[in-house]
mmCIF file of C-alpha atoms in Angstrom:
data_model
loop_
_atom_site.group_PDB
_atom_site.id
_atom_site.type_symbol
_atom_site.label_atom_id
_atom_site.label_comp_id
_atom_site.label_asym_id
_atom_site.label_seq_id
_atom_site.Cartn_x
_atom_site.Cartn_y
_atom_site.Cartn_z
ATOM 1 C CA UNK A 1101 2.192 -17.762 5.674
ATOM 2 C CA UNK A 1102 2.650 -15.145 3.177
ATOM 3 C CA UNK A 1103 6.085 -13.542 2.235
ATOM 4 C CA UNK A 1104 5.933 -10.014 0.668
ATOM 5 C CA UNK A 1105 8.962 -8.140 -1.209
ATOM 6 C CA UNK A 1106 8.642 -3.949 -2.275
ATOM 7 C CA UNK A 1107 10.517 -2.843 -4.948
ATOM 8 C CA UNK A 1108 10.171 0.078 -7.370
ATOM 9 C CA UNK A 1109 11.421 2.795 -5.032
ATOM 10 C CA UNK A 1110 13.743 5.022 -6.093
ATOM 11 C CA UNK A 1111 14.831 8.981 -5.655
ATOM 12 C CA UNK A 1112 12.490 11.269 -8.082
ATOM 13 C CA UNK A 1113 12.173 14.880 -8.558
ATOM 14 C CA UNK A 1114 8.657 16.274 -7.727
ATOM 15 C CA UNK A 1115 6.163 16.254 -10.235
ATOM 16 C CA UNK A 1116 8.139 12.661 -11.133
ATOM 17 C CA UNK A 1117 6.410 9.148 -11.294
ATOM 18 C CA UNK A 1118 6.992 5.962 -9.718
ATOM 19 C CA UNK A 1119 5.421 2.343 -9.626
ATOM 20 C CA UNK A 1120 5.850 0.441 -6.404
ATOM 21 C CA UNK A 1121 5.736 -3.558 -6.667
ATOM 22 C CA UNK A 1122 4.765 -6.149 -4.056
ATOM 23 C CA UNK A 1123 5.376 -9.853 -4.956
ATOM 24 C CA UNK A 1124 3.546 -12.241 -2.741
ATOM 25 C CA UNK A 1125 4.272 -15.811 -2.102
ATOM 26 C CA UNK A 1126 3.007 -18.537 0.050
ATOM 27 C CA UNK A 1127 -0.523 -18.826 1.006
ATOM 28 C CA UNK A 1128 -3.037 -16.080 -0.028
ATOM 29 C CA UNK A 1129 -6.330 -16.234 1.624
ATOM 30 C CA UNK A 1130 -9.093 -15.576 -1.019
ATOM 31 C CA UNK A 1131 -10.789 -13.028 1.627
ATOM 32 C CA UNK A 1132 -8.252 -10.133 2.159
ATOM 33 C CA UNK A 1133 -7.177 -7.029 1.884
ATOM 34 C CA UNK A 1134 -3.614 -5.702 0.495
ATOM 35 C CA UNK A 1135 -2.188 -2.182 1.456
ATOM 36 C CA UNK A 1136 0.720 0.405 0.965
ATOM 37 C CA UNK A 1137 1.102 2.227 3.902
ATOM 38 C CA UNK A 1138 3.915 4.919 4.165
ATOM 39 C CA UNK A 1139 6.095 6.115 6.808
ATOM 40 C CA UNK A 1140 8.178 9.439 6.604
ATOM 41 C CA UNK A 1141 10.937 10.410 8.723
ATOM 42 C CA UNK A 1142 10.137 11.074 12.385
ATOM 43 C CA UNK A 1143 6.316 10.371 11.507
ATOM 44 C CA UNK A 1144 4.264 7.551 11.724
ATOM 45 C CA UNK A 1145 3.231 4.717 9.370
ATOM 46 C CA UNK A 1146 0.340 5.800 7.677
ATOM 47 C CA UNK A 1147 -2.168 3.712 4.881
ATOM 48 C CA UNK A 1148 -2.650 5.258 1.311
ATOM 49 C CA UNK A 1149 -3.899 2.527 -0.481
ATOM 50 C CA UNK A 1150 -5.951 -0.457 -0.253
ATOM 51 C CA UNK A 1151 -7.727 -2.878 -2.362
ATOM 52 C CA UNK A 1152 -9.776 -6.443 -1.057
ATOM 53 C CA UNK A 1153 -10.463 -9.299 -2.639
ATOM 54 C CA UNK A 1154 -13.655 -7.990 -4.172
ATOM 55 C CA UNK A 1155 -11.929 -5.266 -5.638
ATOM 56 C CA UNK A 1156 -12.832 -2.336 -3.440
ATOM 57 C CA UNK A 1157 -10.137 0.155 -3.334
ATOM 58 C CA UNK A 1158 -9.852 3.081 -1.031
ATOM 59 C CA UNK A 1159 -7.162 5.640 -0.562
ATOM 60 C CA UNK A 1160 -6.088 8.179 1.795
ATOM 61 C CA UNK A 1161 -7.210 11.869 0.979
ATOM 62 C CA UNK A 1162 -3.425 13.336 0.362
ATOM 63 C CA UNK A 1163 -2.954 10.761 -2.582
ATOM 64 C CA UNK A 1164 -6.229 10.468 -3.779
ATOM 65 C CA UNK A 1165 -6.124 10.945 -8.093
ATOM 66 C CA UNK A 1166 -2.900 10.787 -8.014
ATOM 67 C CA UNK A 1167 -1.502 6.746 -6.519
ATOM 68 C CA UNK A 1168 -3.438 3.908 -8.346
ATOM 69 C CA UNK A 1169 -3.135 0.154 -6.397
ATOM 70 C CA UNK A 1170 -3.835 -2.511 -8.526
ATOM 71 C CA UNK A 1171 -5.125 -6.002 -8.066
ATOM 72 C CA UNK A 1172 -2.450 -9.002 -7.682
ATOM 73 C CA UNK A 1173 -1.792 -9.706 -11.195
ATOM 74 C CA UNK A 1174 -0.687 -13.429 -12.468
ATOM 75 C CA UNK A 1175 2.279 -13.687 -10.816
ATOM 76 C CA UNK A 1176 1.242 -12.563 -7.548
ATOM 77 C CA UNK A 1177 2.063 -9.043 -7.618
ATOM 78 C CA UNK A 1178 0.384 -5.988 -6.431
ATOM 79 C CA UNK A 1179 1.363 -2.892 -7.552
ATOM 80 C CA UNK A 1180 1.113 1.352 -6.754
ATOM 81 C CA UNK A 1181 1.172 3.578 -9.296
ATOM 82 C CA UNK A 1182 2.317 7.076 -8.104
ATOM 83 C CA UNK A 1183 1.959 10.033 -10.362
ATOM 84 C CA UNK A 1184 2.932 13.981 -9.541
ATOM 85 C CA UNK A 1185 5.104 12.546 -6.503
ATOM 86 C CA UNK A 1186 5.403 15.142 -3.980
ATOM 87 C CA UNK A 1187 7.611 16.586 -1.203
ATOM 88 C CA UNK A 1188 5.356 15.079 1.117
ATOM 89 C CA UNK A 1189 5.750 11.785 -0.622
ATOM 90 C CA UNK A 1190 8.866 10.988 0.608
ATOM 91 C CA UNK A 1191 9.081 7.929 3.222
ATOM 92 C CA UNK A 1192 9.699 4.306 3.371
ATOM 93 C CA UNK A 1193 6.581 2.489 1.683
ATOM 94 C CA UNK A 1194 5.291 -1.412 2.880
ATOM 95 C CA UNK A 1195 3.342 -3.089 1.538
ATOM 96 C CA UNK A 1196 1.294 -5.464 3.565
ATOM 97 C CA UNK A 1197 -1.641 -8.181 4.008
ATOM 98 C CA UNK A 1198 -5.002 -8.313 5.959
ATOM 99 C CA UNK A 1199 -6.668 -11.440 6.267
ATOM 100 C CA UNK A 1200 -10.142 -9.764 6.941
ATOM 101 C CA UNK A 1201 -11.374 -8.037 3.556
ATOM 102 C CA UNK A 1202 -13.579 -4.952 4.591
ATOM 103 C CA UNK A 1203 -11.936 -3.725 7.862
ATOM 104 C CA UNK A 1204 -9.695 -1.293 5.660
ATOM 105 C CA UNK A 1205 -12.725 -0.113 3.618
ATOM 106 C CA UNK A 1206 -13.639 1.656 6.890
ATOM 107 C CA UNK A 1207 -10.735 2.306 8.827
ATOM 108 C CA UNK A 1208 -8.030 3.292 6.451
ATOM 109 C CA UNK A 1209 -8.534 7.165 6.348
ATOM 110 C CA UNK A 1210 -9.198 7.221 10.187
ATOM 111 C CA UNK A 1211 -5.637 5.259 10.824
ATOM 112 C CA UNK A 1212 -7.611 2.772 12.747
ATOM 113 C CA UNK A 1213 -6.292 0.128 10.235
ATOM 114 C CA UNK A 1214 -2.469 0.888 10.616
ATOM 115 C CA UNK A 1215 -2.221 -1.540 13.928
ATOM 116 C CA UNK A 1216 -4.190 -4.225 11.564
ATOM 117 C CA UNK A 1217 -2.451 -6.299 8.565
ATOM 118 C CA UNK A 1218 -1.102 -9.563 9.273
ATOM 119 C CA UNK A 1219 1.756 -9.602 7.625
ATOM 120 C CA UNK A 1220 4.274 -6.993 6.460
ATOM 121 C CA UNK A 1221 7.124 -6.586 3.909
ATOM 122 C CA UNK A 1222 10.230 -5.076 4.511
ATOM 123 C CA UNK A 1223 9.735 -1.776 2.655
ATOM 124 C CA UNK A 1224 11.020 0.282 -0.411
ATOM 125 C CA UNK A 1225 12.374 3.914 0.407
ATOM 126 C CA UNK A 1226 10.808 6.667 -2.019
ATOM 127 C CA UNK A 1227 12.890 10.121 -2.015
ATOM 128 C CA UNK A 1228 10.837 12.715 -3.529
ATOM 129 C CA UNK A 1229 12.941 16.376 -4.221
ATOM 130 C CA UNK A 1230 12.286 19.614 -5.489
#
């Protein structure tokens, strides 16, 4: 099974940048899917990123130009970039794994996907302030 670790969060002023990591170990099917999903105080988890094993990256309208996922690099690490944080930005971020590649294509912006990955870290807390 896979084990995944966030780190990267921090407390940032809005406008302020920050890059999210996920290191993955243990077994990583070659068909999947990898997501950040967010979840803010007193709201629920939502998706805002995903990229599959072919590549295909969507993201959730509210982030949309401004987060960047990237592919697992060499050492097993997936990353989101997140440029002009907002307000709204604030919440605990996980990262987490999908063992079927294209379901989040089509479900992320309609939430359908949130109830989906197989396996979750344990999250990184990003504060965003005016």
């Amino acid at each position: 099974q896979v084990h995944l670790v966030e780190s990267g969060g921090g407390s940032v002023q809005s406008g302020g940048t920050l890059r999210l990591s996920c290191a993955a170990s243990g077994y990583i099917y070659s068909n999947y899917c990898m997501g950040w999903f967010r979840q803010a105080p007193g709201k629920e988890r939502e998706a805002v990123a995903a990229i599959n094993s072919d590549s295909k990256i969507v993201y959730a309208d509210p982030v949309k130009g401004r987060f960047t996922i990237s592919q697992f690099d060499a050492k097993n690490t997936l990353y989101l970039q997140m440029n002009n944080l907002q307000n709204e930005d604030t919440g605990m971020y996980y990262c987490a794994a999908d063992w079927e590649r294209d379901y989040c294509l089509d479900h992320l912006r309609d939430g359908l996907w949130v109830g989906r990955p197989d396996a979750w870290g344990q999250g990184t807390l990003v504060t965003v302030s005016s």
